[in-house]
Coordinates of C-alpha atoms in Angstrom, one line a residue:
X1 CA -3.8 -3.0 44.4
X2 CA -0.5 -0.1 42.8
X3 CA -1.1 2.0 40.6
X4 CA 0.9 1.5 37.4
X5 CA 1.3 5.3 35.5
X6 CA 2.3 5.5 31.7
X7 CA 2.3 9.3 29.6
X8 CA 0.0 7.5 27.4
X9 CA -2.3 4.4 26.9
X10 CA -4.0 2.6 23.6
X11 CA -7.1 0.9 24.1
X12 CA -6.8 -2.1 21.5
X13 CA -5.0 -4.5 19.5
X14 CA -5.9 -4.3 15.9
X15 CA -4.0 -1.8 13.4
X16 CA -5.4 1.1 14.2
X17 CA -5.0 0.3 18.0
X18 CA -0.9 -0.3 16.8
X19 CA -0.2 1.3 14.4
X20 CA -1.1 5.0 16.3
X21 CA 1.4 2.9 18.1
X22 CA 3.5 3.0 16.1
X23 CA 3.7 6.1 15.5
X24 CA 3.4 8.0 18.8
X25 CA 6.8 6.4 19.4
X26 CA 8.7 7.6 16.1
X27 CA 7.2 10.6 17.5
X28 CA 8.0 10.2 21.2
X29 CA 11.0 7.9 22.1
X30 CA 11.4 8.3 25.0
X31 CA 7.7 8.5 26.5
X32 CA 6.5 5.8 28.5
X33 CA 3.5 3.7 26.1
X34 CA 1.6 1.2 26.7
X35 CA -1.3 -1.6 25.0
X36 CA -4.0 -3.0 26.6
X37 CA -6.0 -5.4 24.9
X38 CA -8.8 -7.6 26.3
X39 CA -7.8 -11.1 24.2
X40 CA -4.9 -12.2 24.5
X41 CA -3.3 -11.2 20.7
X42 CA -3.2 -8.7 18.2
X43 CA -5.9 -8.8 16.1
X44 CA -8.5 -10.1 17.4
X45 CA -11.4 -9.4 15.4
X46 CA -11.2 -7.6 12.9
X47 CA -8.0 -6.4 12.1
X48 CA -8.2 -10.3 11.5
X49 CA -10.9 -11.5 9.5
X50 CA -11.3 -9.2 6.8
X51 CA -10.7 -9.7 3.3
X52 CA -7.2 -8.3 3.5
X53 CA -7.3 -5.9 0.2
X54 CA -5.2 -3.0 -0.6
X55 CA -7.3 -0.5 -1.0
X56 CA -7.2 2.1 -3.8
X57 CA -9.4 4.9 -2.9
X58 CA -11.0 4.4 -5.2
X59 CA -14.2 4.8 -4.4
X60 CA -14.1 7.8 -0.7
X61 CA -15.4 11.2 -1.1
X62 CA -13.1 13.3 -2.4
X63 CA -11.4 15.7 0.2
X64 CA -13.1 12.9 3.5
X65 CA -11.5 11.3 6.4
X66 CA -11.9 7.9 4.4
X67 CA -10.2 9.2 1.2
X68 CA -7.0 11.6 2.5
X69 CA -5.7 8.7 5.0
X70 CA -6.5 6.1 2.6
X71 CA -4.4 7.3 0.1
X72 CA -1.7 8.0 2.0
X73 CA -1.8 5.1 3.8
X74 CA -1.6 2.9 1.6
X75 CA 2.4 4.8 0.3
X76 CA 2.6 4.3 3.9
X77 CA 1.6 0.8 3.7
X78 CA 3.5 -0.5 0.4
X79 CA 6.9 1.3 2.7
X80 CA 6.1 -0.8 5.7
X81 CA 5.4 -4.1 4.0
X82 CA 9.0 -4.3 1.1
X83 CA 10.6 -2.5 4.5
X84 CA 9.5 -6.2 6.8
X85 CA 8.5 -8.5 4.6
X86 CA 5.3 -8.1 4.7
X87 CA 4.1 -10.6 2.4
X88 CA 1.3 -8.5 -0.4
X89 CA 1.2 -8.1 -4.1
X90 CA 0.0 -5.6 -6.0
X91 CA -1.5 -7.0 -7.9
X92 CA -4.5 -4.9 -9.4
X93 CA -8.6 -5.5 -9.4
X94 CA -11.6 -4.7 -11.7
X95 CA -14.8 -3.2 -10.6
X96 CA -17.9 -4.6 -13.5
X97 CA -20.8 -2.8 -14.3
X98 CA -23.1 -6.2 -14.9
X99 CA -25.7 -4.2 -16.6
X100 CA -26.0 -1.1 -18.3
X101 CA -27.8 0.5 -15.5
X102 CA -25.2 0.4 -13.4
X103 CA -22.7 1.8 -16.3
X104 CA -23.4 6.1 -14.5
X105 CA -22.7 4.8 -11.2
X106 CA -19.1 2.7 -13.0
X107 CA -18.6 6.3 -13.9
X108 CA -18.9 7.6 -11.3
X109 CA -16.7 5.4 -9.1
X110 CA -14.4 6.4 -12.0
X111 CA -14.4 9.9 -11.2
X112 CA -13.1 10.1 -7.5
X113 CA -10.4 7.5 -8.8
X114 CA -9.4 10.8 -10.0
X115 CA -10.0 13.4 -7.6
X116 CA -8.1 11.3 -5.4
X117 CA -5.3 11.3 -7.4
X118 CA -5.1 7.5 -8.8
X119 CA -3.4 7.1 -12.2
X120 CA -3.6 4.2 -14.1
X121 CA -6.6 2.9 -14.3
X122 CA -8.3 2.6 -16.7
X123 CA -12.1 2.3 -18.1
X124 CA -12.5 -1.3 -20.0
X125 CA -15.0 -2.5 -22.7
X126 CA -16.5 -5.6 -22.2
X127 CA -14.1 -7.0 -24.4
X128 CA -11.3 -5.6 -23.3
X129 CA -12.6 -6.7 -19.0
X130 CA -12.3 -10.6 -20.2
X131 CA -8.1 -9.6 -20.7
X132 CA -8.0 -9.3 -17.5
X133 CA -10.1 -11.7 -16.0
X134 CA -11.8 -14.6 -19.2
X135 CA -14.5 -16.1 -17.2
X136 CA -16.3 -12.3 -15.9
X137 CA -19.5 -11.8 -17.3
X138 CA -20.0 -7.7 -17.7
X139 CA -20.8 -5.0 -19.7
X140 CA -17.5 -2.8 -18.9
X141 CA -15.9 -2.2 -15.9
X142 CA -12.6 -0.2 -14.3
X143 CA -9.2 -1.4 -13.8
X144 CA -7.7 0.0 -10.6
X145 CA -4.1 -1.0 -10.2
X146 CA -3.2 0.3 -7.1
X147 CA -5.1 -2.3 -5.0
X148 CA -3.3 -5.4 -3.5
X149 CA -4.0 -7.9 -1.4
X150 CA -1.5 -8.6 2.2
X151 CA -1.8 -10.3 5.4
X152 CA -2.4 -8.0 7.6
X153 CA -1.8 -10.6 10.4
X154 CA 1.8 -11.0 9.9
X155 CA 1.4 -6.9 9.9
X156 CA -0.6 -6.5 13.3
X157 CA 2.0 -8.6 14.9
X158 CA 5.4 -6.8 13.4
X159 CA 3.8 -3.7 14.7
X160 CA 3.6 -4.7 18.0
X161 CA 7.7 -5.8 18.2
X162 CA 8.1 -2.8 16.8
X163 CA 6.2 -1.1 19.6
X164 CA 7.6 -3.6 22.5
X165 CA 11.3 -2.7 20.9
X166 CA 11.4 1.0 21.4
X167 CA 10.3 0.1 25.2
X168 CA 6.6 0.4 24.6
X169 CA 4.7 -2.8 27.9
X170 CA 2.1 -4.7 25.6
X171 CA -1.0 -6.3 28.1
X172 CA -3.6 -8.5 26.8
X173 CA -6.3 -10.0 28.8
X174 CA -6.6 -7.1 30.2
X175 CA -10.5 -5.6 29.5
X176 CA -11.4 -2.2 31.2
X177 CA -13.4 -1.7 32.8
X178 CA -13.4 2.1 33.8
X179 CA -12.2 5.8 32.9
X180 CA -11.6 8.0 35.3
X181 CA -10.2 11.7 34.7
X182 CA -7.8 13.0 37.8
X183 CA -5.6 15.6 37.8
X184 CA -3.6 16.4 34.3
X185 CA -4.6 12.9 32.2
X186 CA -6.9 9.0 33.6
X187 CA -7.4 6.6 35.2
X188 CA -7.9 3.0 34.0
X189 CA -8.8 0.9 35.1
X190 CA -9.1 -3.1 34.0
X191 CA -9.8 -6.0 35.7
X192 CA -6.0 -7.7 36.3
X193 CA -4.4 -3.5 37.7
X194 CA -5.1 0.2 38.2
X195 CA -2.9 2.6 36.0
X196 CA -2.9 6.3 35.2
X197 CA -1.7 7.8 31.5
X198 CA -2.0 12.0 31.1
X199 CA -2.8 10.9 27.3
X200 CA -5.4 8.7 27.1
X201 CA -6.1 6.8 22.6
X202 CA -8.7 3.9 22.7
X203 CA -8.9 2.3 18.7
X204 CA -11.2 -0.2 20.3
X205 CA -13.1 -1.2 17.7
X206 CA -16.5 -3.8 18.1
X207 CA -16.6 -1.9 21.8
X208 CA -15.1 1.7 20.4
X209 CA -18.9 2.7 21.7
X210 CA -18.2 1.5 24.8
X211 CA -14.7 2.2 25.3
X212 CA -15.1 6.2 24.9
X213 CA -18.7 6.1 27.0
X214 CA -16.4 4.6 30.2
X215 CA -15.1 8.9 29.7
X216 CA -18.0 10.3 27.6
X217 CA -21.5 11.5 28.6
X218 CA -22.0 12.5 25.0
X219 CA -24.7 8.9 23.9
X220 CA -24.4 9.9 20.6
X221 CA -22.7 6.5 18.3
X222 CA -23.7 3.2 18.4
X223 CA -22.3 0.4 16.8
X224 CA -24.3 -1.9 14.3
X225 CA -22.6 -4.9 14.0
X226 CA -22.0 -5.9 10.1
X227 CA -21.5 -9.6 9.8
X228 CA -19.6 -10.8 6.4
X229 CA -19.7 -14.3 4.9
X230 CA -17.3 -15.9 3.2
X231 CA -17.3 -18.8 0.5
X232 CA -14.1 -20.0 -0.6
X233 CA -13.3 -21.8 -4.4
X234 CA -12.7 -25.2 -4.8
X235 CA -8.1 -25.8 -5.6
X236 CA -9.8 -27.6 -9.2
X237 CA -12.5 -23.7 -9.8
X238 CA -9.7 -21.1 -8.6
X239 CA -8.2 -20.7 -12.2
X240 CA -12.3 -18.2 -12.5
X241 CA -10.3 -15.7 -11.2
X242 CA -7.2 -14.0 -11.7
X243 CA -7.0 -11.7 -8.9
X244 CA -10.2 -9.1 -7.2
X245 CA -13.2 -9.4 -8.9
X246 CA -16.1 -6.2 -7.1
X247 CA -19.2 -6.1 -8.6
X248 CA -20.3 -2.0 -9.4
X249 CA -21.8 -0.7 -5.7
X250 CA -26.0 -1.1 -4.5
X251 CA -26.6 2.2 -4.1
X252 CA -29.2 0.8 -1.8
X253 CA -26.7 -0.9 0.6
X254 CA -23.8 0.9 2.1
X255 CA -21.3 -1.9 0.8
X256 CA -19.0 -3.2 -1.9
X257 CA -21.4 -6.6 -2.4
X258 CA -20.0 -10.0 -2.4
X259 CA -16.9 -10.4 -4.3
X260 CA -13.8 -12.5 -5.1
X261 CA -9.9 -12.2 -3.8
X262 CA -7.3 -13.7 -4.2
X263 CA -5.4 -14.1 -0.4
X264 CA -2.1 -13.6 0.2
X265 CA -1.6 -17.0 1.5
X266 CA -4.1 -18.7 -1.3
X267 CA -7.0 -19.7 -2.5
X268 CA -9.9 -17.0 -3.9
X269 CA -12.5 -16.3 -1.7
X270 CA -16.0 -15.4 -2.5
X271 CA -18.0 -12.7 -0.8
X272 CA -18.9 -11.1 2.1
X273 CA -22.4 -10.4 1.9
X274 CA -23.7 -8.1 5.4
X275 CA -25.7 -9.2 7.7
X276 CA -27.1 -7.9 11.1
X277 CA -25.4 -9.7 13.4
X278 CA -26.5 -10.3 16.9
X279 CA -23.2 -10.4 18.2
X280 CA -20.7 -8.5 18.4
X281 CA -17.9 -10.8 18.3
X282 CA -20.1 -13.5 17.3
X283 CA -19.1 -15.1 13.3
X284 CA -21.4 -17.2 12.8
X285 CA -25.5 -16.8 12.3
X286 CA -26.6 -18.5 15.0
X287 CA -24.1 -16.2 17.8
X288 CA -26.0 -15.0 19.3
X289 CA -25.8 -12.0 23.4
X290 CA -28.5 -10.5 24.6
X291 CA -25.9 -7.8 25.4
X292 CA -25.7 -6.6 21.9
X293 CA -28.8 -7.4 21.0
X294 CA -30.6 -5.3 23.1
X295 CA -27.6 -2.3 22.6
X296 CA -28.8 -2.7 18.5
X297 CA -32.3 -2.6 19.0
X298 CA -32.9 -0.4 21.7
X299 CA -30.8 2.4 19.2
X300 CA -33.2 4.8 17.7
X301 CA -30.9 4.7 15.2
X302 CA -31.0 0.9 14.0
X303 CA -34.7 1.2 13.7
X304 CA -34.6 4.1 11.1
X305 CA -32.6 2.3 9.5
X306 CA -35.0 -1.0 9.1
X307 CA -36.6 1.9 7.8
X308 CA -34.4 2.7 4.5
X309 CA -33.1 -0.6 4.0
X310 CA -35.2 -3.5 5.6
X311 CA -35.6 -5.2 2.1
X312 CA -32.3 -4.8 1.9
X313 CA -31.0 -6.0 4.6
X314 CA -34.1 -8.6 5.1
X315 CA -32.5 -10.4 1.1
X316 CA -29.1 -10.6 2.5
X317 CA -30.3 -12.7 5.7
X318 CA -32.1 -14.8 2.9
X319 CA -28.5 -15.0 1.5
X320 CA -26.3 -15.4 4.8
X321 CA -28.8 -18.6 5.0
X322 CA -29.0 -19.6 1.9
X323 CA -25.9 -21.0 0.1
X324 CA -28.0 -20.9 -4.1
X325 CA -29.1 -17.6 -3.0
X326 CA -26.2 -16.9 -2.8
X327 CA -23.8 -18.1 -5.7
X328 CA -26.7 -16.1 -8.1
X329 CA -25.3 -13.2 -7.1
X330 CA -21.8 -14.4 -7.7
X331 CA -23.1 -15.6 -11.0
X332 CA -24.3 -12.0 -12.0
X333 CA -20.2 -11.7 -12.0
X334 CA -18.6 -15.0 -13.8
X335 CA -22.0 -16.9 -14.7
X336 CA -19.9 -20.2 -14.5
X337 CA -20.1 -21.3 -10.8
X338 CA -21.7 -22.7 -9.6
X339 CA -23.1 -24.0 -6.0
X340 CA -21.0 -27.1 -6.1
X341 CA -18.3 -24.8 -6.4
X342 CA -18.0 -23.3 -2.9
X343 CA -16.7 -24.4 0.7
X344 CA -17.6 -22.7 3.3
X345 CA -15.2 -20.0 4.0
X346 CA -14.7 -17.4 7.2
X347 CA -16.9 -15.0 8.4
X348 CA -16.0 -10.5 9.6
X349 CA -18.1 -8.2 12.3
X350 CA -18.3 -5.1 10.0
X351 CA -18.3 -2.1 13.1
X352 CA -19.6 0.3 11.8
X353 CA -21.7 3.5 13.3
X354 CA -25.4 5.0 13.7
X355 CA -26.5 8.2 15.4
X356 CA -30.0 8.1 16.2
X357 CA -31.5 9.8 12.8
X358 CA -30.1 5.8 11.2
X359 CA -28.0 7.9 9.7
X360 CA -24.7 5.0 9.2
X361 CA -21.8 6.7 9.7
X362 CA -19.8 7.5 6.3
X363 CA -16.2 8.7 7.5
X364 CA -14.0 8.2 9.8
X365 CA -14.6 9.6 12.8
X366 CA -12.1 11.2 15.8
X367 CA -13.6 12.4 19.1
X368 CA -11.2 14.5 21.2
X369 CA -11.4 16.3 24.4
X370 CA -8.5 17.0 26.9
X371 CA -6.1 14.3 26.9
X372 CA -8.5 11.9 25.2
X373 CA -9.2 11.0 21.6
X374 CA -12.1 7.7 21.0
X375 CA -11.8 6.3 17.3
X376 CA -15.3 6.3 17.1
X377 CA -16.0 4.6 13.7
X378 CA -13.2 2.8 11.8
X379 CA -14.3 -0.2 9.4
X380 CA -13.0 -0.5 5.7
X381 CA -10.7 1.5 4.7
X382 CA -8.5 1.0 8.3
X383 CA -6.7 -1.8 7.6
X384 CA -4.8 0.2 4.4
X385 CA -5.2 3.5 6.6
X386 CA -3.9 2.6 9.8
X387 CA -0.6 4.4 9.3
X388 CA -1.5 7.4 8.2
X389 CA -4.5 6.8 11.2
X390 CA -2.1 6.5 13.3
X391 CA 0.1 9.9 12.6
X392 CA -2.9 11.6 12.0
X393 CA -3.6 10.8 15.7
X394 CA -0.2 11.4 17.0
X395 CA 0.0 14.8 15.3
X396 CA -2.9 15.7 18.4
X397 CA -0.7 14.4 21.2
X398 CA 1.1 16.9 22.1
X399 CA 3.0 17.0 25.8

């Protein structure tokens, strides 16, 4: 089998991989570039199974890669969406404190937003909150005007189209099996071909740790998959939600909590929860893959997560199985919601990196070596940040 040669190979055709390839073709228009993706098309997993939210950057630690890339990526995303007609709407959202015990956490979120450069943030009294969302119940809130919604799969398709127009190639249905250093580059093997590249960037999402281990001996991070499940509001109840309604995040769990999201294609989603998944690409509760379970349960950091978050995690699991429990969580925000108002929606799986000490890696994480960069942790807000992440990576690629 003949070896095909490229200047650059990008592994992964989610938004981060596509945005990286897009930025590299802008920087190096004459360099040959190949995108390799194990699925049949773009945005098959996290990029196509998220809530479709354009994040403002209000939650993230000032100065972190998440904060910097979300703010920069936000503006680039809007410019891209306007230029190429990607459906989007900057509709704003409210973050709601449902009781007085959450007021300090709400204040901390507001302060982070200010430090991250957000303008127009507004603290809301109980009465003012009802002006934005008439059916919500809360003692106070924040209005975040920058938050919006977008069609991320449409954006992924447009990115691929632009990359190919610039002369890049894309190979689908080709899982990467082996990466071997060779001269001043790498040999990459799939089940269909052998490729040589001077530079390689891997953006493999739910498989990012496994792909990184094809090249790296350092096993300091493991992907722990968390499934987020959604319900949809019946059409006759969609009036209960004008735009986006978020709770104050539970400090005992590193996720944002169930919320209401108006979708760009129409309708309103409610969710997601955050349930340990027994299959990395399993979107149903019953999905199971022995390899994925072994990888999770054999990782020492996982058991330390269980010690930290076991009770909360068990509640998330129960809420996954109990529609009534899920409904009660939503009723904290909108008391009028009833169990019969909810119909089963979709699900996504979040690729969350965990270290050996049981720390869920909060920030984006990149591992660089000579001629290769691995994106090892890129959870939310990676979709919002994708164009900024792509530039961040391309700035590190030099010929």
